[in-house]
Amino acid sequence: MRKLITCVALLTIVLSNAQMKVSNLEKPQEIGKVGVGFGIWFGKLEKYNDGNYILSYRDFKFQQIDVYKRFPLISEDVEGLYNLIIDNFEKMPSEDIKVELPNDILYVNYKKSFGIPIVTIFHHPNKQEDVIGVTQSFTKKQILKLFGKTK
């Protein structure tokens, strides 16, 4: 009887641990990346097989540590955000432009630094106004590279 209980216990342990499933990790296609080289990047746009995009960025709010944040985009949002940013480089609006995504809010800010127009994106994840992420200030050339354009 003791051997039967031991065998049943061992069999139960082996079968309960055998429920692990290994799945393939989907590798996204990199559309564009902006950085200083040597593996250090400040902004990256990736496309997944399901047609969705992820825009990842280094949060410049933190100076001593590297914190990376991201927000999802669908293909229409990618083109819309790109066109919005590029079109306003000439206009240089004085007010921030608010962009509402399904789960996030972006504020696009334009200014000049040493006479060069730059854009900074302020990201509010999950539409929380008190939580904020800040991208690097990008030039027009860097935005073109980030979105994989060759204008």
PDB file of N, CA and C in Angstrom, residues 12-114:
ATOM      1  N   THR A  12       1.815  11.906  -9.968  1.00  0.00           N
ATOM      2  CA  THR A  12       1.077  13.173  -9.924  1.00  0.00           C
ATOM      3  C   THR A  12       2.032  14.355 -10.041  1.00  0.00           C
ATOM      4  N   ILE A  13       3.156  14.296  -9.344  1.00  0.00           N
ATOM      5  CA  ILE A  13       4.139  15.382  -9.398  1.00  0.00           C
ATOM      6  C   ILE A  13       4.726  15.507 -10.799  1.00  0.00           C
ATOM      7  N   VAL A  14       5.064  14.404 -11.412  1.00  0.00           N
ATOM      8  CA  VAL A  14       5.648  14.420 -12.753  1.00  0.00           C
ATOM      9  C   VAL A  14       4.648  14.960 -13.775  1.00  0.00           C
ATOM     10  N   LEU A  15       3.416  14.525 -13.696  1.00  0.00           N
ATOM     11  CA  LEU A  15       2.409  14.970 -14.663  1.00  0.00           C
ATOM     12  C   LEU A  15       2.021  16.430 -14.455  1.00  0.00           C
ATOM     13  N   SER A  16       2.002  16.894 -13.222  1.00  0.00           N
ATOM     14  CA  SER A  16       1.626  18.292 -12.991  1.00  0.00           C
ATOM     15  C   SER A  16       2.724  19.241 -13.464  1.00  0.00           C
ATOM     16  N   ASN A  17       3.967  18.830 -13.410  1.00  0.00           N
ATOM     17  CA  ASN A  17       5.064  19.660 -13.908  1.00  0.00           C
ATOM     18  C   ASN A  17       5.200  19.589 -15.419  1.00  0.00           C
ATOM     19  N   ALA A  18       4.611  18.620 -16.041  1.00  0.00           N
ATOM     20  CA  ALA A  18       4.742  18.446 -17.479  1.00  0.00           C
ATOM     21  C   ALA A  18       3.751  19.314 -18.254  1.00  0.00           C
ATOM     22  N   GLN A  19       3.151  20.281 -17.613  1.00  0.00           N
ATOM     23  CA  GLN A  19       2.167  21.123 -18.278  1.00  0.00           C
ATOM     24  C   GLN A  19       2.774  22.419 -18.802  1.00  0.00           C
ATOM     25  N   MET A  20       4.082  22.507 -18.768  1.00  0.00           N
ATOM     26  CA  MET A  20       4.758  23.676 -19.284  1.00  0.00           C
ATOM     27  C   MET A  20       4.704  23.657 -20.812  1.00  0.00           C
ATOM     28  N   LYS A  21       4.457  24.804 -21.391  1.00  0.00           N
ATOM     29  CA  LYS A  21       4.366  24.899 -22.842  1.00  0.00           C
ATOM     30  C   LYS A  21       5.406  25.898 -23.330  1.00  0.00           C
ATOM     31  N   VAL A  22       6.156  25.531 -24.326  1.00  0.00           N
ATOM     32  CA  VAL A  22       7.147  26.420 -24.920  1.00  0.00           C
ATOM     33  C   VAL A  22       6.540  26.995 -26.189  1.00  0.00           C
ATOM     34  N   SER A  23       6.547  28.321 -26.281  1.00  0.00           N
ATOM     35  CA  SER A  23       6.006  28.954 -27.476  1.00  0.00           C
ATOM     36  C   SER A  23       7.081  29.834 -28.104  1.00  0.00           C
ATOM     37  N   ASN A  24       6.923  30.090 -29.372  1.00  0.00           N
ATOM     38  CA  ASN A  24       7.880  30.917 -30.092  1.00  0.00           C
ATOM     39  C   ASN A  24       7.624  32.383 -29.783  1.00  0.00           C
ATOM     40  N   LEU A  25       8.684  33.118 -29.527  1.00  0.00           N
ATOM     41  CA  LEU A  25       8.597  34.539 -29.269  1.00  0.00           C
ATOM     42  C   LEU A  25       8.628  35.279 -30.597  1.00  0.00           C
ATOM     43  N   GLU A  26       7.638  36.109 -30.808  1.00  0.00           N
ATOM     44  CA  GLU A  26       7.546  36.849 -32.059  1.00  0.00           C
ATOM     45  C   GLU A  26       8.577  37.970 -32.081  1.00  0.00           C
ATOM     46  N   LYS A  27       9.412  37.988 -33.099  1.00  0.00           N
ATOM     47  CA  LYS A  27      10.432  39.029 -33.225  1.00  0.00           C
ATOM     48  C   LYS A  27       9.896  40.129 -34.131  1.00  0.00           C
ATOM     49  N   PRO A  28       9.842  41.358 -33.625  1.00  0.00           N
ATOM     50  CA  PRO A  28       9.290  42.441 -34.435  1.00  0.00           C
ATOM     51  C   PRO A  28      10.276  42.920 -35.502  1.00  0.00           C
ATOM     52  N   GLN A  29       9.723  43.575 -36.506  1.00  0.00           N
ATOM     53  CA  GLN A  29      10.537  44.187 -37.562  1.00  0.00           C
ATOM     54  C   GLN A  29      10.841  45.614 -37.132  1.00  0.00           C
ATOM     55  N   GLU A  30      12.102  45.967 -37.098  1.00  0.00           N
ATOM     56  CA  GLU A  30      12.488  47.320 -36.703  1.00  0.00           C
ATOM     57  C   GLU A  30      12.292  48.272 -37.881  1.00  0.00           C
ATOM     58  N   ILE A  31      11.462  49.291 -37.679  1.00  0.00           N
ATOM     59  CA  ILE A  31      11.198  50.290 -38.713  1.00  0.00           C
ATOM     60  C   ILE A  31      12.257  51.379 -38.676  1.00  0.00           C
ATOM     61  N   GLY A  32      12.556  51.867 -37.489  1.00  0.00           N
ATOM     62  CA  GLY A  32      13.558  52.922 -37.348  1.00  0.00           C
ATOM     63  C   GLY A  32      14.035  53.019 -35.922  1.00  0.00           C
ATOM     64  N   LYS A  33      15.271  53.511 -35.775  1.00  0.00           N
ATOM     65  CA  LYS A  33      15.844  53.671 -34.443  1.00  0.00           C
ATOM     66  C   LYS A  33      16.730  54.905 -34.445  1.00  0.00           C
ATOM     67  N   VAL A  34      16.642  55.690 -33.378  1.00  0.00           N
ATOM     68  CA  VAL A  34      17.454  56.882 -33.230  1.00  0.00           C
ATOM     69  C   VAL A  34      18.284  56.722 -31.968  1.00  0.00           C
ATOM     70  N   GLY A  35      19.596  56.899 -32.092  1.00  0.00           N
ATOM     71  CA  GLY A  35      20.469  56.768 -30.933  1.00  0.00           C
ATOM     72  C   GLY A  35      21.849  57.295 -31.240  1.00  0.00           C
ATOM     73  N   VAL A  36      22.765  57.001 -30.322  1.00  0.00           N
ATOM     74  CA  VAL A  36      24.134  57.482 -30.477  1.00  0.00           C
ATOM     75  C   VAL A  36      25.085  56.375 -30.924  1.00  0.00           C
ATOM     76  N   GLY A  37      24.558  55.198 -31.174  1.00  0.00           N
ATOM     77  CA  GLY A  37      25.403  54.077 -31.566  1.00  0.00           C
ATOM     78  C   GLY A  37      25.801  53.251 -30.359  1.00  0.00           C
ATOM     79  N   PHE A  38      26.596  52.246 -30.586  1.00  0.00           N
ATOM     80  CA  PHE A  38      27.070  51.351 -29.536  1.00  0.00           C
ATOM     81  C   PHE A  38      25.923  50.730 -28.752  1.00  0.00           C
ATOM     82  N   GLY A  39      24.781  50.523 -29.409  1.00  0.00           N
ATOM     83  CA  GLY A  39      23.634  49.895 -28.759  1.00  0.00           C
ATOM     84  C   GLY A  39      22.790  50.831 -27.916  1.00  0.00           C
ATOM     85  N   ILE A  40      23.143  52.102 -27.849  1.00  0.00           N
ATOM     86  CA  ILE A  40      22.379  53.068 -27.054  1.00  0.00           C
ATOM     87  C   ILE A  40      21.378  53.751 -27.976  1.00  0.00           C
ATOM     88  N   TRP A  41      20.099  53.659 -27.630  1.00  0.00           N
ATOM     89  CA  TRP A  41      19.061  54.270 -28.461  1.00  0.00           C
ATOM     90  C   TRP A  41      18.120  55.100 -27.603  1.00  0.00           C
ATOM     91  N   PHE A  42      17.513  56.114 -28.239  1.00  0.00           N
ATOM     92  CA  PHE A  42      16.596  57.021 -27.558  1.00  0.00           C
ATOM     93  C   PHE A  42      15.161  56.841 -28.020  1.00  0.00           C
ATOM     94  N   GLY A  43      14.977  56.317 -29.214  1.00  0.00           N
ATOM     95  CA  GLY A  43      13.650  56.082 -29.747  1.00  0.00           C
ATOM     96  C   GLY A  43      13.700  54.961 -30.761  1.00  0.00           C
ATOM     97  N   LYS A  44      12.648  54.114 -30.761  1.00  0.00           N
ATOM     98  CA  LYS A  44      12.642  52.969 -31.667  1.00  0.00           C
ATOM     99  C   LYS A  44      11.197  52.654 -32.032  1.00  0.00           C
ATOM    100  N   LEU A  45      10.955  52.419 -33.328  1.00  0.00           N
ATOM    101  CA  LEU A  45       9.636  52.038 -33.816  1.00  0.00           C
ATOM    102  C   LEU A  45       9.736  50.633 -34.389  1.00  0.00           C
ATOM    103  N   GLU A  46       8.863  49.727 -33.891  1.00  0.00           N
ATOM    104  CA  GLU A  46       8.875  48.332 -34.330  1.00  0.00           C
ATOM    105  C   GLU A  46       7.487  47.927 -34.802  1.00  0.00           C
ATOM    106  N   LYS A  47       7.465  47.063 -35.827  1.00  0.00           N
ATOM    107  CA  LYS A  47       6.211  46.538 -36.362  1.00  0.00           C
ATOM    108  C   LYS A  47       6.141  45.043 -36.073  1.00  0.00           C
ATOM    109  N   TYR A  48       4.976  44.612 -35.576  1.00  0.00           N
ATOM    110  CA  TYR A  48       4.758  43.196 -35.272  1.00  0.00           C
ATOM    111  C   TYR A  48       3.963  42.541 -36.393  1.00  0.00           C
ATOM    112  N   ASN A  49       3.955  41.215 -36.433  1.00  0.00           N
ATOM    113  CA  ASN A  49       3.291  40.468 -37.503  1.00  0.00           C
ATOM    114  C   ASN A  49       1.796  40.712 -37.556  1.00  0.00           C
ATOM    115  N   ASP A  50       1.186  41.074 -36.429  1.00  0.00           N
ATOM    116  CA  ASP A  50      -0.259  41.324 -36.421  1.00  0.00           C
ATOM    117  C   ASP A  50      -0.618  42.704 -36.964  1.00  0.00           C
ATOM    118  N   GLY A  51       0.374  43.485 -37.410  1.00  0.00           N
ATOM    119  CA  GLY A  51       0.121  44.793 -37.989  1.00  0.00           C
ATOM    120  C   GLY A  51       0.199  45.932 -36.988  1.00  0.00           C
ATOM    121  N   ASN A  52       0.376  45.631 -35.718  1.00  0.00           N
ATOM    122  CA  ASN A  52       0.498  46.671 -34.707  1.00  0.00           C
ATOM    123  C   ASN A  52       1.944  47.140 -34.589  1.00  0.00           C
ATOM    124  N   TYR A  53       2.100  48.342 -34.086  1.00  0.00           N
ATOM    125  CA  TYR A  53       3.411  48.948 -33.910  1.00  0.00           C
ATOM    126  C   TYR A  53       3.613  49.273 -32.437  1.00  0.00           C
ATOM    127  N   ILE A  54       4.874  49.346 -32.035  1.00  0.00           N
ATOM    128  CA  ILE A  54       5.240  49.794 -30.692  1.00  0.00           C
ATOM    129  C   ILE A  54       6.298  50.872 -30.854  1.00  0.00           C
ATOM    130  N   LEU A  55       6.053  52.051 -30.280  1.00  0.00           N
ATOM    131  CA  LEU A  55       7.054  53.103 -30.251  1.00  0.00           C
ATOM    132  C   LEU A  55       7.642  53.110 -28.844  1.00  0.00           C
ATOM    133  N   SER A  56       8.920  52.771 -28.744  1.00  0.00           N
ATOM    134  CA  SER A  56       9.625  52.731 -27.467  1.00  0.00           C
ATOM    135  C   SER A  56      10.568  53.920 -27.395  1.00  0.00           C
ATOM    136  N   TYR A  57      10.777  54.425 -26.192  1.00  0.00           N
ATOM    137  CA  TYR A  57      11.666  55.565 -26.015  1.00  0.00           C
ATOM    138  C   TYR A  57      12.317  55.516 -24.641  1.00  0.00           C
ATOM    139  N   ARG A  58      13.474  56.158 -24.555  1.00  0.00           N
ATOM    140  CA  ARG A  58      14.140  56.307 -23.267  1.00  0.00           C
ATOM    141  C   ARG A  58      13.533  57.529 -22.594  1.00  0.00           C
ATOM    142  N   ASP A  59      13.083  57.347 -21.363  1.00  0.00           N
ATOM    143  CA  ASP A  59      12.445  58.433 -20.624  1.00  0.00           C
ATOM    144  C   ASP A  59      13.523  59.403 -20.148  1.00  0.00           C
ATOM    145  N   PHE A  60      13.520  60.605 -20.715  1.00  0.00           N
ATOM    146  CA  PHE A  60      14.533  61.607 -20.389  1.00  0.00           C
ATOM    147  C   PHE A  60      14.224  62.357 -19.105  1.00  0.00           C
ATOM    148  N   LYS A  61      13.138  61.982 -18.450  1.00  0.00           N
ATOM    149  CA  LYS A  61      12.824  62.576 -17.155  1.00  0.00           C
ATOM    150  C   LYS A  61      13.844  62.115 -16.113  1.00  0.00           C
ATOM    151  N   PHE A  62      14.422  60.938 -16.333  1.00  0.00           N
ATOM    152  CA  PHE A  62      15.400  60.368 -15.411  1.00  0.00           C
ATOM    153  C   PHE A  62      16.798  60.586 -15.967  1.00  0.00           C
ATOM    154  N   GLN A  63      17.684  61.160 -15.166  1.00  0.00           N
ATOM    155  CA  GLN A  63      19.039  61.453 -15.625  1.00  0.00           C
ATOM    156  C   GLN A  63      20.034  60.361 -15.237  1.00  0.00           C
ATOM    157  N   GLN A  64      19.839  59.723 -14.092  1.00  0.00           N
ATOM    158  CA  GLN A  64      20.827  58.780 -13.580  1.00  0.00           C
ATOM    159  C   GLN A  64      20.554  57.327 -13.972  1.00  0.00           C
ATOM    160  N   ILE A  65      19.316  56.999 -14.285  1.00  0.00           N
ATOM    161  CA  ILE A  65      18.985  55.621 -14.630  1.00  0.00           C
ATOM    162  C   ILE A  65      18.326  55.590 -16.010  1.00  0.00           C
ATOM    163  N   ASP A  66      18.433  54.458 -16.674  1.00  0.00           N
ATOM    164  CA  ASP A  66      17.803  54.282 -17.984  1.00  0.00           C
ATOM    165  C   ASP A  66      16.441  53.619 -17.788  1.00  0.00           C
ATOM    166  N   VAL A  67      15.383  54.367 -18.076  1.00  0.00           N
ATOM    167  CA  VAL A  67      14.022  53.849 -18.009  1.00  0.00           C
ATOM    168  C   VAL A  67      13.452  53.937 -19.412  1.00  0.00           C
ATOM    169  N   TYR A  68      12.990  52.800 -19.933  1.00  0.00           N
ATOM    170  CA  TYR A  68      12.423  52.768 -21.270  1.00  0.00           C
ATOM    171  C   TYR A  68      10.921  52.565 -21.165  1.00  0.00           C
ATOM    172  N   LYS A  69      10.179  53.368 -21.921  1.00  0.00           N
ATOM    173  CA  LYS A  69       8.727  53.264 -21.943  1.00  0.00           C
ATOM    174  C   LYS A  69       8.286  53.041 -23.381  1.00  0.00           C
ATOM    175  N   ARG A  70       7.022  52.660 -23.548  1.00  0.00           N
ATOM    176  CA  ARG A  70       6.511  52.361 -24.887  1.00  0.00           C
ATOM    177  C   ARG A  70       5.021  52.606 -24.925  1.00  0.00           C
ATOM    178  N   PHE A  71       4.539  52.806 -26.156  1.00  0.00           N
ATOM    179  CA  PHE A  71       3.092  52.870 -26.360  1.00  0.00           C
ATOM    180  C   PHE A  71       2.754  52.244 -27.703  1.00  0.00           C
ATOM    181  N   PRO A  72       1.615  51.543 -27.752  1.00  0.00           N
ATOM    182  CA  PRO A  72       1.226  50.850 -28.984  1.00  0.00           C
ATOM    183  C   PRO A  72       0.544  51.798 -29.967  1.00  0.00           C
ATOM    184  N   LEU A  73       0.704  51.487 -31.237  1.00  0.00           N
ATOM    185  CA  LEU A  73       0.064  52.239 -32.318  1.00  0.00           C
ATOM    186  C   LEU A  73      -0.454  51.251 -33.365  1.00  0.00           C
ATOM    187  N   ILE A  74      -1.532  51.620 -34.037  1.00  0.00           N
ATOM    188  CA  ILE A  74      -1.954  50.852 -35.202  1.00  0.00           C
ATOM    189  C   ILE A  74      -1.418  51.577 -36.431  1.00  0.00           C
ATOM    190  N   SER A  75      -1.464  50.944 -37.586  1.00  0.00           N
ATOM    191  CA  SER A  75      -0.796  51.507 -38.768  1.00  0.00           C
ATOM    192  C   SER A  75      -1.327  52.899 -39.135  1.00  0.00           C
ATOM    193  N   GLU A  76      -2.635  53.128 -38.974  1.00  0.00           N
ATOM    194  CA  GLU A  76      -3.190  54.455 -39.273  1.00  0.00           C
ATOM    195  C   GLU A  76      -2.637  55.499 -38.308  1.00  0.00           C
ATOM    196  N   ASP A  77      -2.457  55.107 -37.037  1.00  0.00           N
ATOM    197  CA  ASP A  77      -1.913  56.030 -36.041  1.00  0.00           C
ATOM    198  C   ASP A  77      -0.463  56.381 -36.338  1.00  0.00           C
ATOM    199  N   VAL A  78       0.300  55.415 -36.855  1.00  0.00           N
ATOM    200  CA  VAL A  78       1.710  55.663 -37.168  1.00  0.00           C
ATOM    201  C   VAL A  78       1.809  56.732 -38.253  1.00  0.00           C
ATOM    202  N   GLU A  79       1.062  56.563 -39.334  1.00  0.00           N
ATOM    203  CA  GLU A  79       1.082  57.549 -40.416  1.00  0.00           C
ATOM    204  C   GLU A  79       0.544  58.898 -39.959  1.00  0.00           C
ATOM    205  N   GLY A  80      -0.522  58.867 -39.170  1.00  0.00           N
ATOM    206  CA  GLY A  80      -1.101  60.111 -38.664  1.00  0.00           C
ATOM    207  C   GLY A  80      -0.142  60.867 -37.760  1.00  0.00           C
ATOM    208  N   LEU A  81       0.527  60.154 -36.852  1.00  0.00           N
ATOM    209  CA  LEU A  81       1.486  60.791 -35.948  1.00  0.00           C
ATOM    210  C   LEU A  81       2.679  61.328 -36.728  1.00  0.00           C
ATOM    211  N   TYR A  82       3.162  60.555 -37.683  1.00  0.00           N
ATOM    212  CA  TYR A  82       4.288  61.011 -38.508  1.00  0.00           C
ATOM    213  C   TYR A  82       3.912  62.288 -39.268  1.00  0.00           C
ATOM    214  N   ASN A  83       2.759  62.286 -39.932  1.00  0.00           N
ATOM    215  CA  ASN A  83       2.336  63.463 -40.694  1.00  0.00           C
ATOM    216  C   ASN A  83       2.127  64.671 -39.788  1.00  0.00           C
ATOM    217  N   LEU A  84       1.554  64.460 -38.623  1.00  0.00           N
ATOM    218  CA  LEU A  84       1.341  65.551 -37.670  1.00  0.00           C
ATOM    219  C   LEU A  84       2.667  66.177 -37.255  1.00  0.00           C
ATOM    220  N   ILE A  85       3.628  65.333 -36.916  1.00  0.00           N
ATOM    221  CA  ILE A  85       4.927  65.844 -36.460  1.00  0.00           C
ATOM    222  C   ILE A  85       5.654  66.565 -37.584  1.00  0.00           C
ATOM    223  N   ILE A  86       5.724  65.965 -38.759  1.00  0.00           N
ATOM    224  CA  ILE A  86       6.468  66.568 -39.879  1.00  0.00           C
ATOM    225  C   ILE A  86       5.807  67.866 -40.350  1.00  0.00           C
ATOM    226  N   ASP A  87       4.478  67.867 -40.494  1.00  0.00           N
ATOM    227  CA  ASP A  87       3.781  69.069 -40.976  1.00  0.00           C
ATOM    228  C   ASP A  87       3.970  70.261 -40.044  1.00  0.00           C
ATOM    229  N   ASN A  88       4.082  70.018 -38.759  1.00  0.00           N
ATOM    230  CA  ASN A  88       4.184  71.127 -37.808  1.00  0.00           C
ATOM    231  C   ASN A  88       5.613  71.602 -37.579  1.00  0.00           C
ATOM    232  N   PHE A  89       6.604  70.963 -38.197  1.00  0.00           N
ATOM    233  CA  PHE A  89       7.962  71.478 -38.102  1.00  0.00           C
ATOM    234  C   PHE A  89       8.062  72.858 -38.756  1.00  0.00           C
ATOM    235  N   GLU A  90       7.307  73.085 -39.836  1.00  0.00           N
ATOM    236  CA  GLU A  90       7.333  74.394 -40.489  1.00  0.00           C
ATOM    237  C   GLU A  90       6.483  75.415 -39.732  1.00  0.00           C
ATOM    238  N   LYS A  91       5.360  74.971 -39.196  1.00  0.00           N
ATOM    239  CA  LYS A  91       4.433  75.881 -38.508  1.00  0.00           C
ATOM    240  C   LYS A  91       4.935  76.293 -37.128  1.00  0.00           C
ATOM    241  N   MET A  92       5.638  75.410 -36.441  1.00  0.00           N
ATOM    242  CA  MET A  92       6.139  75.633 -35.086  1.00  0.00           C
ATOM    243  C   MET A  92       5.046  76.183 -34.159  1.00  0.00           C
ATOM    244  N   PRO A  93       4.008  75.390 -33.877  1.00  0.00           N
ATOM    245  CA  PRO A  93       2.926  75.864 -33.012  1.00  0.00           C
ATOM    246  C   PRO A  93       3.445  76.190 -31.614  1.00  0.00           C
ATOM    247  N   SER A  94       2.891  77.254 -31.038  1.00  0.00           N
ATOM    248  CA  SER A  94       3.341  77.670 -29.706  1.00  0.00           C
ATOM    249  C   SER A  94       2.707  76.822 -28.604  1.00  0.00           C
ATOM    250  N   GLU A  95       1.549  76.253 -28.876  1.00  0.00           N
ATOM    251  CA  GLU A  95       0.862  75.401 -27.904  1.00  0.00           C
ATOM    252  C   GLU A  95       1.167  73.931 -28.190  1.00  0.00           C
ATOM    253  N   ASP A  96       1.143  73.119 -27.137  1.00  0.00           N
ATOM    254  CA  ASP A  96       1.311  71.672 -27.312  1.00  0.00           C
ATOM    255  C   ASP A  96       0.124  71.100 -28.074  1.00  0.00           C
ATOM    256  N   ILE A  97       0.384  70.092 -28.893  1.00  0.00           N
ATOM    257  CA  ILE A  97      -0.677  69.410 -29.625  1.00  0.00           C
ATOM    258  C   ILE A  97      -1.020  68.137 -28.866  1.00  0.00           C
ATOM    259  N   LYS A  98      -2.286  67.990 -28.508  1.00  0.00           N
ATOM    260  CA  LYS A  98      -2.733  66.820 -27.752  1.00  0.00           C
ATOM    261  C   LYS A  98      -3.192  65.744 -28.724  1.00  0.00           C
ATOM    262  N   VAL A  99      -2.646  64.535 -28.565  1.00  0.00           N
ATOM    263  CA  VAL A  99      -2.999  63.390 -29.394  1.00  0.00           C
ATOM    264  C   VAL A  99      -3.527  62.304 -28.460  1.00  0.00           C
ATOM    265  N   GLU A 100      -4.780  61.906 -28.675  1.00  0.00           N
ATOM    266  CA  GLU A 100      -5.367  60.863 -27.840  1.00  0.00           C
ATOM    267  C   GLU A 100      -5.330  59.534 -28.580  1.00  0.00           C
ATOM    268  N   LEU A 101      -4.695  58.575 -27.962  1.00  0.00           N
ATOM    269  CA  LEU A 101      -4.649  57.202 -28.463  1.00  0.00           C
ATOM    270  C   LEU A 101      -5.642  56.381 -27.644  1.00  0.00           C
ATOM    271  N   PRO A 102      -5.946  55.151 -28.043  1.00  0.00           N
ATOM    272  CA  PRO A 102      -6.919  54.365 -27.276  1.00  0.00           C
ATOM    273  C   PRO A 102      -6.586  54.239 -25.789  1.00  0.00           C
ATOM    274  N   ASN A 103      -5.307  54.072 -25.449  1.00  0.00           N
ATOM    275  CA  ASN A 103      -4.943  53.889 -24.041  1.00  0.00           C
ATOM    276  C   ASN A 103      -4.016  54.958 -23.492  1.00  0.00           C
ATOM    277  N   ASP A 104      -3.530  55.846 -24.334  1.00  0.00           N
ATOM    278  CA  ASP A 104      -2.526  56.805 -23.907  1.00  0.00           C
ATOM    279  C   ASP A 104      -2.859  58.199 -24.435  1.00  0.00           C
ATOM    280  N   ILE A 105      -2.223  59.194 -23.841  1.00  0.00           N
ATOM    281  CA  ILE A 105      -2.314  60.578 -24.316  1.00  0.00           C
ATOM    282  C   ILE A 105      -0.897  61.051 -24.605  1.00  0.00           C
ATOM    283  N   LEU A 106      -0.722  61.709 -25.745  1.00  0.00           N
ATOM    284  CA  LEU A 106       0.561  62.296 -26.117  1.00  0.00           C
ATOM    285  C   LEU A 106       0.391  63.801 -26.251  1.00  0.00           C
ATOM    286  N   TYR A 107       1.379  64.542 -25.788  1.00  0.00           N
ATOM    287  CA  TYR A 107       1.452  65.971 -26.041  1.00  0.00           C
ATOM    288  C   TYR A 107       2.709  66.199 -26.861  1.00  0.00           C
ATOM    289  N   VAL A 108       2.552  66.805 -28.019  1.00  0.00           N
ATOM    290  CA  VAL A 108       3.673  67.049 -28.925  1.00  0.00           C
ATOM    291  C   VAL A 108       4.051  68.517 -28.791  1.00  0.00           C
ATOM    292  N   ASN A 109       5.301  68.766 -28.401  1.00  0.00           N
ATOM    293  CA  ASN A 109       5.783  70.112 -28.116  1.00  0.00           C
ATOM    294  C   ASN A 109       6.881  70.482 -29.105  1.00  0.00           C
ATOM    295  N   TYR A 110       6.769  71.671 -29.687  1.00  0.00           N
ATOM    296  CA  TYR A 110       7.759  72.163 -30.639  1.00  0.00           C
ATOM    297  C   TYR A 110       8.467  73.374 -30.059  1.00  0.00           C
ATOM    298  N   LYS A 111       9.762  73.464 -30.311  1.00  0.00           N
ATOM    299  CA  LYS A 111      10.532  74.651 -29.943  1.00  0.00           C
ATOM    300  C   LYS A 111      11.802  74.667 -30.778  1.00  0.00           C
ATOM    301  N   LYS A 112      12.576  75.727 -30.644  1.00  0.00           N
ATOM    302  CA  LYS A 112      13.847  75.822 -31.354  1.00  0.00           C
ATOM    303  C   LYS A 112      14.979  75.775 -30.339  1.00  0.00           C
ATOM    304  N   SER A 113      16.022  75.049 -30.719  1.00  0.00           N
ATOM    305  CA  SER A 113      17.223  74.973 -29.903  1.00  0.00           C
ATOM    306  C   SER A 113      18.398  75.329 -30.803  1.00  0.00           C
ATOM    307  N   PHE A 114      19.058  76.426 -30.502  1.00  0.00           N
ATOM    308  CA  PHE A 114      20.147  76.948 -31.325  1.00  0.00           C
ATOM    309  C   PHE A 114      19.693  77.160 -32.759  1.00  0.00           C
TER     310      PHE A 114
END
